[in-house]
Short mmCIF file of C-alpha atoms and ligand atoms in Angstrom, two decimals:
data_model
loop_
_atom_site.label_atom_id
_atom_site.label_comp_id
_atom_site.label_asym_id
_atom_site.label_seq_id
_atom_site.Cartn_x
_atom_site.Cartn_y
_atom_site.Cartn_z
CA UNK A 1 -19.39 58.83 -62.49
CA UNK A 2 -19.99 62.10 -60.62
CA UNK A 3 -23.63 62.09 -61.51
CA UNK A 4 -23.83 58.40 -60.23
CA UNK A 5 -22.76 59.36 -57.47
CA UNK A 6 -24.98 62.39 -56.70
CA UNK A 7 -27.92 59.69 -57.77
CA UNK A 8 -26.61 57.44 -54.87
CA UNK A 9 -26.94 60.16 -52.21
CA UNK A 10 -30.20 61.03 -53.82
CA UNK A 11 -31.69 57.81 -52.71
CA UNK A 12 -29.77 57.48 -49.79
CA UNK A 13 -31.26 60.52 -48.41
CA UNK A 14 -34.56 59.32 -49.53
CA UNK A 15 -34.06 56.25 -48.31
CA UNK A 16 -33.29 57.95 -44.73
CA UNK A 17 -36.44 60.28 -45.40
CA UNK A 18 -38.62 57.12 -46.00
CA UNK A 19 -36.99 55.14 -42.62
CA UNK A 20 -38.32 58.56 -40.42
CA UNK A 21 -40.39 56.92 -37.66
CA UNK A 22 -42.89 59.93 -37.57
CA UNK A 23 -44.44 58.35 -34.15
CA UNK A 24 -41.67 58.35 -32.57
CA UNK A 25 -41.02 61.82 -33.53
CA UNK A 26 -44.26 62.98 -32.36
CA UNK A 27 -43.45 61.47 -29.18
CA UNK A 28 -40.21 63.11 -28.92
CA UNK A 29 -42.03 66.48 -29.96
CA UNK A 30 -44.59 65.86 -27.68
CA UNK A 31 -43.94 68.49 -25.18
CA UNK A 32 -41.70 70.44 -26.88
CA UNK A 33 -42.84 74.18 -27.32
CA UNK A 34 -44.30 75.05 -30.93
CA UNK A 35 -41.32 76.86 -31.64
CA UNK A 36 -39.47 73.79 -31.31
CA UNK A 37 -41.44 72.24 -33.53
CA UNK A 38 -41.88 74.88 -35.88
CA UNK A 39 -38.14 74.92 -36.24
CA UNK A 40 -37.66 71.16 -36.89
CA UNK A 41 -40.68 71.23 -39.82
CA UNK A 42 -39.08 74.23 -41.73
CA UNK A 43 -35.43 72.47 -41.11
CA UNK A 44 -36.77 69.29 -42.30
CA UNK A 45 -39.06 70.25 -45.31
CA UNK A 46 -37.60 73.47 -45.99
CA UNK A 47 -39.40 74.77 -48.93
CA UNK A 48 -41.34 71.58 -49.21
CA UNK A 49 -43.46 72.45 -46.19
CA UNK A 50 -46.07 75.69 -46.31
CA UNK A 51 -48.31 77.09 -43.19
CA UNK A 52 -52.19 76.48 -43.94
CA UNK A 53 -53.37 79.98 -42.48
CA UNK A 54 -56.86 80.77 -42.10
CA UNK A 55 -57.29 84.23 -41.61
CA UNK A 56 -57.33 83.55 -37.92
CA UNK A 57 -55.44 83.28 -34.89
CA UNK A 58 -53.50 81.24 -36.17
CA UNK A 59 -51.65 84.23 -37.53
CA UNK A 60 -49.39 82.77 -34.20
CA UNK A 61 -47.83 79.80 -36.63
CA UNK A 62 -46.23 82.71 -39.16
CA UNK A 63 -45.09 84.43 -36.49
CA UNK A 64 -43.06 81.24 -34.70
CA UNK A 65 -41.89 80.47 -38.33
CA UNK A 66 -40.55 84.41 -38.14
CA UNK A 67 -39.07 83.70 -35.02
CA UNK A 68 -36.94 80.03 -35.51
CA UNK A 69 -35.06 82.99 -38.66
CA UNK A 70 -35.74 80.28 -41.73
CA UNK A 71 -37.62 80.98 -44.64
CA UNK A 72 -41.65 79.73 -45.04
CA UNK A 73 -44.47 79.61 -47.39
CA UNK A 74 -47.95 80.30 -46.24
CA UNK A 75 -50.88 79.32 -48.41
CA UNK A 76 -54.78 80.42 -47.90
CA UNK A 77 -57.68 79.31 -49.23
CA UNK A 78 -59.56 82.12 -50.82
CA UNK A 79 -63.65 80.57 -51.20
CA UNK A 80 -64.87 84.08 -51.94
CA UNK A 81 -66.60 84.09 -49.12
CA UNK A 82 -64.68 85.31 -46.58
CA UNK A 83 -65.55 88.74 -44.43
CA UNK A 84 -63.95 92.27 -45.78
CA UNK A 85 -62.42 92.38 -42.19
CA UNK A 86 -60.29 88.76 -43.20
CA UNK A 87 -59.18 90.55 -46.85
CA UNK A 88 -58.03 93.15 -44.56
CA UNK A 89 -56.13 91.25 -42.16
CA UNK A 90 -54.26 88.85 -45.28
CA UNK A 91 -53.23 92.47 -46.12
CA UNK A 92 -52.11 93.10 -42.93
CA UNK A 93 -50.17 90.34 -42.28
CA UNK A 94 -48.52 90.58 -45.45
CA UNK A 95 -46.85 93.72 -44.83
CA UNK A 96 -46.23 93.19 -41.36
CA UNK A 97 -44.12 89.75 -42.54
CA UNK A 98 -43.04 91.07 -45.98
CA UNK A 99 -44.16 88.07 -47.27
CA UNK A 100 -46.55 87.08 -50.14
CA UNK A 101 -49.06 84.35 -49.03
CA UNK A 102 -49.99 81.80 -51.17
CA UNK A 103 -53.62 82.57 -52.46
CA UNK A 104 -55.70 79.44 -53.75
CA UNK A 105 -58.65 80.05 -55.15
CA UNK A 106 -62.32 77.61 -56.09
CA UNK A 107 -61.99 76.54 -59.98
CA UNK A 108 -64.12 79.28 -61.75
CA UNK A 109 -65.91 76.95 -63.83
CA UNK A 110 -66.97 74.61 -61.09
CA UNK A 111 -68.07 77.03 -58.51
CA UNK A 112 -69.87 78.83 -61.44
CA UNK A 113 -71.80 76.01 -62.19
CA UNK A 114 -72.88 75.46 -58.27
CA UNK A 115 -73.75 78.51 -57.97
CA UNK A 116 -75.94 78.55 -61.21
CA UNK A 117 -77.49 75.41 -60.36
CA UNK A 118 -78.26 75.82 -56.20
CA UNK A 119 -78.03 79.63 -55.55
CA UNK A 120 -75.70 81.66 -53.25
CA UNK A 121 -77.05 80.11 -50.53
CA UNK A 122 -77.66 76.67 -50.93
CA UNK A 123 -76.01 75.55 -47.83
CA UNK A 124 -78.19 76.59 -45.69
CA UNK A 125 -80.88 74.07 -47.08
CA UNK A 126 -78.45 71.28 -47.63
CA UNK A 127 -75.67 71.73 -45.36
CA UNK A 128 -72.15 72.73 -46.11
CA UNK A 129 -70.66 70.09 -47.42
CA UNK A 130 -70.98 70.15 -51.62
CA UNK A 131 -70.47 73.82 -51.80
CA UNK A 132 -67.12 73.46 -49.30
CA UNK A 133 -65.93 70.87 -51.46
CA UNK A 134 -65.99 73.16 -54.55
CA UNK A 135 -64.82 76.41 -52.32
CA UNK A 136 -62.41 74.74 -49.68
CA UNK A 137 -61.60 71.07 -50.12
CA UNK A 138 -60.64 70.67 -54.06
CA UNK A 139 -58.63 74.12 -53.74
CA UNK A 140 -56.66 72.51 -50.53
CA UNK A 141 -56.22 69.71 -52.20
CA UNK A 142 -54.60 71.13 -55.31
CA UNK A 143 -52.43 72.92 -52.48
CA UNK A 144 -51.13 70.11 -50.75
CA UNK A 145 -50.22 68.37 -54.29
CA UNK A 146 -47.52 70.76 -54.35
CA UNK A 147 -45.85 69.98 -50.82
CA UNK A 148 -44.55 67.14 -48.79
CA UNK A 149 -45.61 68.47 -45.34
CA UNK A 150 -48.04 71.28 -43.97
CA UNK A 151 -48.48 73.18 -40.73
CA UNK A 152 -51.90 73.72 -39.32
CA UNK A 153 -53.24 75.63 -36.23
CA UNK A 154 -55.22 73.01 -35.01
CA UNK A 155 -55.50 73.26 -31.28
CA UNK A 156 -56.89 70.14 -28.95
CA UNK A 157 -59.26 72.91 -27.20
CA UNK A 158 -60.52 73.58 -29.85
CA UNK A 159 -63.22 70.76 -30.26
CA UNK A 160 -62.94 68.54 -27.32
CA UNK A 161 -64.85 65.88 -29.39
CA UNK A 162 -62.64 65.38 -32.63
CA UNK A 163 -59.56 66.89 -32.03
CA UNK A 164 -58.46 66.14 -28.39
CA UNK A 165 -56.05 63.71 -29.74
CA UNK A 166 -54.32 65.61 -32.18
CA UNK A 167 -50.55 65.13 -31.86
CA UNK A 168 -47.88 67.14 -33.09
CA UNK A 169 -46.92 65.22 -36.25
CA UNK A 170 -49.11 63.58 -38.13
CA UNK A 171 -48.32 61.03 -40.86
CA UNK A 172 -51.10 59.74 -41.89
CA UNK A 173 -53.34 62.74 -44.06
CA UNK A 174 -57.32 61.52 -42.24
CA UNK A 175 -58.02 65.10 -40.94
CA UNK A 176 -61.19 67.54 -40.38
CA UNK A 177 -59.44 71.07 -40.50
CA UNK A 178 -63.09 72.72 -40.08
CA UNK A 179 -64.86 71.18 -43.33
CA UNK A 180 -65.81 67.69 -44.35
CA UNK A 181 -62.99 66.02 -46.68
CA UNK A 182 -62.40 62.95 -48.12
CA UNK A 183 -59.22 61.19 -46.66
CA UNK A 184 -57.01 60.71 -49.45
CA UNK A 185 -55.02 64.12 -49.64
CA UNK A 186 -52.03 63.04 -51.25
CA UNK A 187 -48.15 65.21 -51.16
CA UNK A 188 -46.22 65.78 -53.90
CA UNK A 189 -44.76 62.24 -53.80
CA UNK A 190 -48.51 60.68 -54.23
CA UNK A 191 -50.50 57.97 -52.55
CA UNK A 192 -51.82 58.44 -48.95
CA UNK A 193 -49.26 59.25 -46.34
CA UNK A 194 -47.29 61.02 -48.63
CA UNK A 195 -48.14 64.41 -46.79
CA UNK A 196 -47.07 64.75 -43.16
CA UNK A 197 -48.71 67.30 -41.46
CA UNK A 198 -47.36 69.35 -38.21
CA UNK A 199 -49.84 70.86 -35.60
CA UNK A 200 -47.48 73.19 -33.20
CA UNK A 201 -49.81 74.46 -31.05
CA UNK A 202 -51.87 70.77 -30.91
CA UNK A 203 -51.01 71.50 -27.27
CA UNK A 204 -51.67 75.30 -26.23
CA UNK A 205 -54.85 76.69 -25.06
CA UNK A 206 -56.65 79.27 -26.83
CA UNK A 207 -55.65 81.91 -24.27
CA UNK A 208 -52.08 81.09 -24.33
CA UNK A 209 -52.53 81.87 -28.04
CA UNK A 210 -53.78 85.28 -27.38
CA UNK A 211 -51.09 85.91 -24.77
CA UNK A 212 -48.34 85.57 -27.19
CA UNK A 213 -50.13 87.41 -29.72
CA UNK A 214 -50.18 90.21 -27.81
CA UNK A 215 -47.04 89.83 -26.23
CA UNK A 216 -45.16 89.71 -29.52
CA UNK A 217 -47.60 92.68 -30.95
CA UNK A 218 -48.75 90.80 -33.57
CA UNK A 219 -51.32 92.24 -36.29
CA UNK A 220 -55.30 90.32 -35.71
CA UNK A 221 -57.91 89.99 -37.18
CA UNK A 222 -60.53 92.85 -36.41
CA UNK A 223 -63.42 90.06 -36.04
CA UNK A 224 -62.20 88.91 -33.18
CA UNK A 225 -63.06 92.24 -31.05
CA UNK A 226 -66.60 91.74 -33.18
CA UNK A 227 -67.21 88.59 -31.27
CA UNK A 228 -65.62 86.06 -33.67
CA UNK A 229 -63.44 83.47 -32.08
CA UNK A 230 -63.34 80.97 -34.66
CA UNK A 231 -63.20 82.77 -37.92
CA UNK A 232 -64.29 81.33 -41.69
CA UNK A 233 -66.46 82.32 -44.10
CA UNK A 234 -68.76 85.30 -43.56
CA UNK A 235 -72.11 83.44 -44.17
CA UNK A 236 -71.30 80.26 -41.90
CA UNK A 237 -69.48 81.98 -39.15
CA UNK A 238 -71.21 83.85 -36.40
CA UNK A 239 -69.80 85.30 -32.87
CA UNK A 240 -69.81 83.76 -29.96
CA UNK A 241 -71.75 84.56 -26.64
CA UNK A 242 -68.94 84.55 -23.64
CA UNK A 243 -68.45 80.88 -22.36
CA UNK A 244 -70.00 79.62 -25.48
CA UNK A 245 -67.66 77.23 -27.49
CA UNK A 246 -66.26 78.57 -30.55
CA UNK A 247 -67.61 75.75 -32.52
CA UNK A 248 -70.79 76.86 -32.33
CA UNK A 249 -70.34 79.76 -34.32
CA UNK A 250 -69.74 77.43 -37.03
CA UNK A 251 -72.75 76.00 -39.25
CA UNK A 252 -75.17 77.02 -36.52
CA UNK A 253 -78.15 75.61 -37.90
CA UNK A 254 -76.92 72.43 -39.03
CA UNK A 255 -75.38 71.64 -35.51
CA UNK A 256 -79.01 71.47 -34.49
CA UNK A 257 -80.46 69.80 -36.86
CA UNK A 258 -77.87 66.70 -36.78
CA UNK A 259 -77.74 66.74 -32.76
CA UNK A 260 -81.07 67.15 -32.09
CA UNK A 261 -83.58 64.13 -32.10
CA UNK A 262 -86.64 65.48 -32.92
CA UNK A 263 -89.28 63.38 -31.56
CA UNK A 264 -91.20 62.91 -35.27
CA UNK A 265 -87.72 61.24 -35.93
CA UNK A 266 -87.67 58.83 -32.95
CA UNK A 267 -91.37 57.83 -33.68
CA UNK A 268 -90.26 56.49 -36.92
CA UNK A 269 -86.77 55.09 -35.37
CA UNK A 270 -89.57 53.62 -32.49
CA UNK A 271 -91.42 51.70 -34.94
CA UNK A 272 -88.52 50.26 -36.59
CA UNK A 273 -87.52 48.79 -33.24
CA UNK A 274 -91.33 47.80 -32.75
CA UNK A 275 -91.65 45.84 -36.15
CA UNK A 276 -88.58 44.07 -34.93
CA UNK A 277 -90.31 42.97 -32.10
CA UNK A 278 -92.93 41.89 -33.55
CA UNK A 279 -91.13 39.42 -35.57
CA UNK A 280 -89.75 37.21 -32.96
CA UNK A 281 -86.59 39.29 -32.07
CA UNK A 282 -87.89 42.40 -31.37
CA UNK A 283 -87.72 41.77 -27.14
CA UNK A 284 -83.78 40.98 -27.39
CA UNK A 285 -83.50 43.40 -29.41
CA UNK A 286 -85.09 45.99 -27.53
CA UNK A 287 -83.74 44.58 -23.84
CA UNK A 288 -80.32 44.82 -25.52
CA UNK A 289 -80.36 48.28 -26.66
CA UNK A 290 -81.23 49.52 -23.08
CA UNK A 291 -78.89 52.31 -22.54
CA UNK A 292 -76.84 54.18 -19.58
CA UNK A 293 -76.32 50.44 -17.91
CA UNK A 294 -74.19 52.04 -15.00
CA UNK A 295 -74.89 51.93 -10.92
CA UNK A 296 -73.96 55.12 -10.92
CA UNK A 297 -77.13 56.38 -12.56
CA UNK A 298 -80.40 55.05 -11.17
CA UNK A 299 -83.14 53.69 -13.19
CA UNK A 300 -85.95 55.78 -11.73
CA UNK A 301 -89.61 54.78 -12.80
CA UNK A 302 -92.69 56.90 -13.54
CA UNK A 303 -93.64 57.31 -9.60
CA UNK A 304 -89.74 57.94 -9.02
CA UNK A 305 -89.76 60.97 -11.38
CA UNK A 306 -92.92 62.34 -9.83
CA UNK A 307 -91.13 62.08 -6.10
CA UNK A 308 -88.69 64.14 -7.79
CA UNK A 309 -91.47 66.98 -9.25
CA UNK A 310 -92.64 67.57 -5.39
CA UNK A 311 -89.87 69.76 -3.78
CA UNK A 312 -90.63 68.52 -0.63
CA UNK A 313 -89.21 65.25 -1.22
CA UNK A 314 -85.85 66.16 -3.05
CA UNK A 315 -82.97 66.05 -0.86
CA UNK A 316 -80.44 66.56 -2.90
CA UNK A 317 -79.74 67.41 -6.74
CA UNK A 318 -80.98 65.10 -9.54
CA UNK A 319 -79.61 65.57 -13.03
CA UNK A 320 -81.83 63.24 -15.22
CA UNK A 321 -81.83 62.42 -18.92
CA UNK A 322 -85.27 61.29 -20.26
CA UNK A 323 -84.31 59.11 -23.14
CA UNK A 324 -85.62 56.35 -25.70
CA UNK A 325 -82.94 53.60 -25.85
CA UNK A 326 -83.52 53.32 -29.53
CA UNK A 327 -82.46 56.98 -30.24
CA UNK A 328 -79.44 57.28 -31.90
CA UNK A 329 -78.48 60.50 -30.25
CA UNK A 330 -78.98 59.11 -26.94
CA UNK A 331 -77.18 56.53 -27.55
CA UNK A 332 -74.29 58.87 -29.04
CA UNK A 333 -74.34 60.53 -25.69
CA UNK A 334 -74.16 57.25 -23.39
CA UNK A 335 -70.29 57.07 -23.19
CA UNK A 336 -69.77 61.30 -21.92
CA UNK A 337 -73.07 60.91 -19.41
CA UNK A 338 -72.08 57.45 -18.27
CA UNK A 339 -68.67 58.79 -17.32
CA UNK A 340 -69.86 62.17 -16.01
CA UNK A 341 -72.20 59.55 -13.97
CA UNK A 342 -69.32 58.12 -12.28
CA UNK A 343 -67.35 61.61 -11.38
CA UNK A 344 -70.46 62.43 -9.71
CA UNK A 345 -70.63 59.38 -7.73
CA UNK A 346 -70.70 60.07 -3.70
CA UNK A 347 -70.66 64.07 -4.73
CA UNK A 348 -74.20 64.28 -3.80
CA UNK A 349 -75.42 64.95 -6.83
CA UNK A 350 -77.93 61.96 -7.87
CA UNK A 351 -77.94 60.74 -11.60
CA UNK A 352 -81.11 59.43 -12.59
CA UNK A 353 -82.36 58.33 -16.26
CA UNK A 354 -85.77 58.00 -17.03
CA UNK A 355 -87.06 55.96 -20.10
CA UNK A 356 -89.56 58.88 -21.67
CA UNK A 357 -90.61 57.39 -25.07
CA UNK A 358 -93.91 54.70 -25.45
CA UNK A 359 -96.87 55.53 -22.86
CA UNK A 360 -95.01 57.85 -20.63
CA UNK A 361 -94.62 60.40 -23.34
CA UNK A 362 -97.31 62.24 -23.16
CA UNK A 363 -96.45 62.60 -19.68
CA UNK A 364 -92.54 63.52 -19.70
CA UNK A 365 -93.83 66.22 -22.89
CA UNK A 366 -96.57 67.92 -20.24
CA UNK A 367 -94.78 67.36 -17.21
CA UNK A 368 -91.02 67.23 -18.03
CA UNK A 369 -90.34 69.74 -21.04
CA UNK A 370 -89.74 66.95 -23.26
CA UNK A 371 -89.44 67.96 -26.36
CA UNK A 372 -87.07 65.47 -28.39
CA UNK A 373 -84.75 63.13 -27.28
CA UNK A 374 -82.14 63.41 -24.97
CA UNK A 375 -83.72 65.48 -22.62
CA UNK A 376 -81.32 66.46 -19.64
CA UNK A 377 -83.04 67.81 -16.44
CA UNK A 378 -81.43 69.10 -13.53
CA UNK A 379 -83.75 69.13 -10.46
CA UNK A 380 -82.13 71.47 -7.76
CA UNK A 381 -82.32 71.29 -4.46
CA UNK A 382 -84.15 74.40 -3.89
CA UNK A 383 -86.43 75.17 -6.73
CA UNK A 384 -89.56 73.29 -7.87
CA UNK A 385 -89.10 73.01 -11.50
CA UNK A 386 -86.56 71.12 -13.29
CA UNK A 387 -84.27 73.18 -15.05
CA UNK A 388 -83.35 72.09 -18.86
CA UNK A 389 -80.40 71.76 -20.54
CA UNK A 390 -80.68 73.90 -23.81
CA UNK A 391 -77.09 72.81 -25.11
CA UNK A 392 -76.45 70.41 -28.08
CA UNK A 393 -73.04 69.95 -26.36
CA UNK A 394 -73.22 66.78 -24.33
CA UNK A 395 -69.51 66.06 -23.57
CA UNK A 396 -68.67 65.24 -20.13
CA UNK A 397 -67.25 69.34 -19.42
CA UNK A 398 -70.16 71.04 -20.89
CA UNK A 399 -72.54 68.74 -19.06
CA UNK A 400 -70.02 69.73 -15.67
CA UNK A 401 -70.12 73.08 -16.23
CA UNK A 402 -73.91 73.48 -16.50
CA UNK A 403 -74.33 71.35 -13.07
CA UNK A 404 -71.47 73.94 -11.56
CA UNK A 405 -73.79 76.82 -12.59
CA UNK A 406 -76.79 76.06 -11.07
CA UNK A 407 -75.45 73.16 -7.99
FE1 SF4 B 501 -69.32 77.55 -48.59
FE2 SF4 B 501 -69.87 78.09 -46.03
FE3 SF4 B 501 -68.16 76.13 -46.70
FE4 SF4 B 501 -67.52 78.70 -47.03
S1 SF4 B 501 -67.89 77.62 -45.07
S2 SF4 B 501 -67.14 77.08 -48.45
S3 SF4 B 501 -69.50 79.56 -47.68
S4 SF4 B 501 -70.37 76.22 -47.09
#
């Protein structure tokens, strides 16, 4: 009888853990501090629950979890990779805690075999993404099988592009955390959703990080006063120029090669468009895919752009993207330059595009530094040449901050 009735509260409670409205809690949450919500994932999941730290700043998360005075778990994924400095620091913070973090490690066998079969290196001829699943993503993955909920550092600062939207609970397990993953990471309970997954400091800027770091004297990680802001593993990681974003110390030369459009690319992409053309939908088509379709950016022609190459006749600031409406990059851009576009409006700063593939090619490659597709130009007032932007970052602040610089 006694046990029956210990079986009942057993599935009351999970019936009450299964009717949690985890939207609704995130909205609560929302703009509660991270200690707050720290405090309400280790009271809810107790032992269940286990920080995901990376060697990082994020060192912040263990110590909130120190100060809401429960106990935690922190796990961290070991690729064999990582910098001396980051052994170090997992030292470090273990004695400065007293705690033992949770160490997962590649399987031997699997990482042996990639290694045998592609070199030590191989990611830096085929991108990232096989040798993080074997180092990062199968080892998190066995992690996670052991919880119901995790807490991440994931910041929305922290990449503007994918993660301004993070909230503070998440129930659904679709997430980036630095590496490419499949979306079916599964909790202890199975299936998808089964894992909820808190982000404290979703809402904090970097700096306010590093303030209460140092406020609360808390031991980093020594690559940070190297030039490291975002830290991973030693080979994919680089430091960071000041002002640069921390992103782009990560899998440097992979960023370019995915967000640049090289123009032997386009030429291929420009055929494809042509041959459709060609078979009796190719105008439509190409009419159609005209990009940047907003009055605030003017469509400026071939003699337009050469108006703007004599100083004499600028009177005020162009920024101009030479473009081919068939690139795919372009066209990944349209949305952040459309917008940035329309801030600009009646700022006088002029937004022009020009349309730099076909016959006026040759031109926009002698005359206009074109060298793949987009090309973004600013033309200041008071210097002859236009002035290129050499960033792969085409969001709508990085794009601001480079007019700023030079307006
Ligand atoms: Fe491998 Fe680099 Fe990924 Fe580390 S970050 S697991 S070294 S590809």
């Amino acid at each position: 009888m006694a046990e029956a009735v210990v079986e009942e509260k057993g599935r009351e409670w999970e019936k009450e853990e299964e009717e949690v409205d985890y939207v609704q809690l995130a909205r609560e949450l929302e703009n509660s501090s991270p200690l707050k919500v720290m405090d309400r994932a280790l009271e809810k999941f107790g032992n269940d629950i286990a920080i995901a730290f990376s060697g990082a700043e994020d060192v912040a998360l263990i110590e909130y979890a120190r100060l809401t005075g429960r106990s935690f778990r922190v796990f961290s994924l070991d690729t064999g990779r990582l910098n001396p400095e980051t052994y170090r620091f997992f030292d470090a913070v273990e004695k400065h805690y007293g705690i033992h973090i949770e160490y997962m490690f590649p399987d031997a066998v699997e990482v042996q075999a990639f290694v045998r079969s592609k070199g030590l290196f191989s990611f830096y001829e085929d991108g990232h993404q096989e040798c993080c699943r074997v180092r990062k993503v199968r080892p998190l993955r066995r992690a996670l099988k052991g919880l119901r909920a995790w807490i991440t550092g994931q910041r929305k600062d922290q990449s503007p592009g994918t993660r301004a939207q993070i909230p503070v609970v998440q129930s659904a397990e679709i997430i980036e955390l630095d590496m490419q993953v499949d979306p079916s990471f599964e909790g202890m309970d199975g299936g998808i959703g089964s894992l909820i997954k808190w982000n404290p400091v979703a809402n904090v800027e970097g700096k306010d990080i590093w303030n209460f770091l140092r406020t609360m004297d808390v031991p980093v990680n020594s690559l940070h006063s190297q030039g490291h802001v975002s830290i991973g593993c030693e080979p994919c990681t680089r430091p960071v120029l000041p002002g640069q974003h921390e992103r782009e110390g990560r899998w440097w030369w992979e960023d370019k090669k995915a967000k640049e459009c090289g123009l032997h690319k386009g030429n291929i992409a420009q055929e494809g468009a042509q041959k459709l053309g060609s078979d009796g939908n190719g105008a439509a088509t190409i009419n159609k895919s005209d990009i940047f379709e907003t009055q605030a950016i003017v469509n400026l022609s071939r003699p337009g752009v050469e108006n703007l190459l004599r100083l004499e006749n600028r009177r005020e600031p162009w920024l101009v993207v030479l473009y081919a409406p068939w690139c795919r990059f372009c066209q990944g851009m349209e949305t952040s330059f459309v917008e940035l576009a329309e801030r600009l409006s009646g700022t006088g700063i002029k937004v022009g595009k020009f349309r730099a593939d076909r016959d006026q090619k040759p031109f926009a490659q002698q005359e206009l530094q074109l060298r793949s597709f987009p090309t973004i130009l600013f033309f200041p007032m008071h210097a002859s040449r236009p002035i290129k932007y050499s960033s792969e970052r085409r969001d709508v602040d990085s794009l601001l901050a480079f007019i700023n610089a030079l307006r």
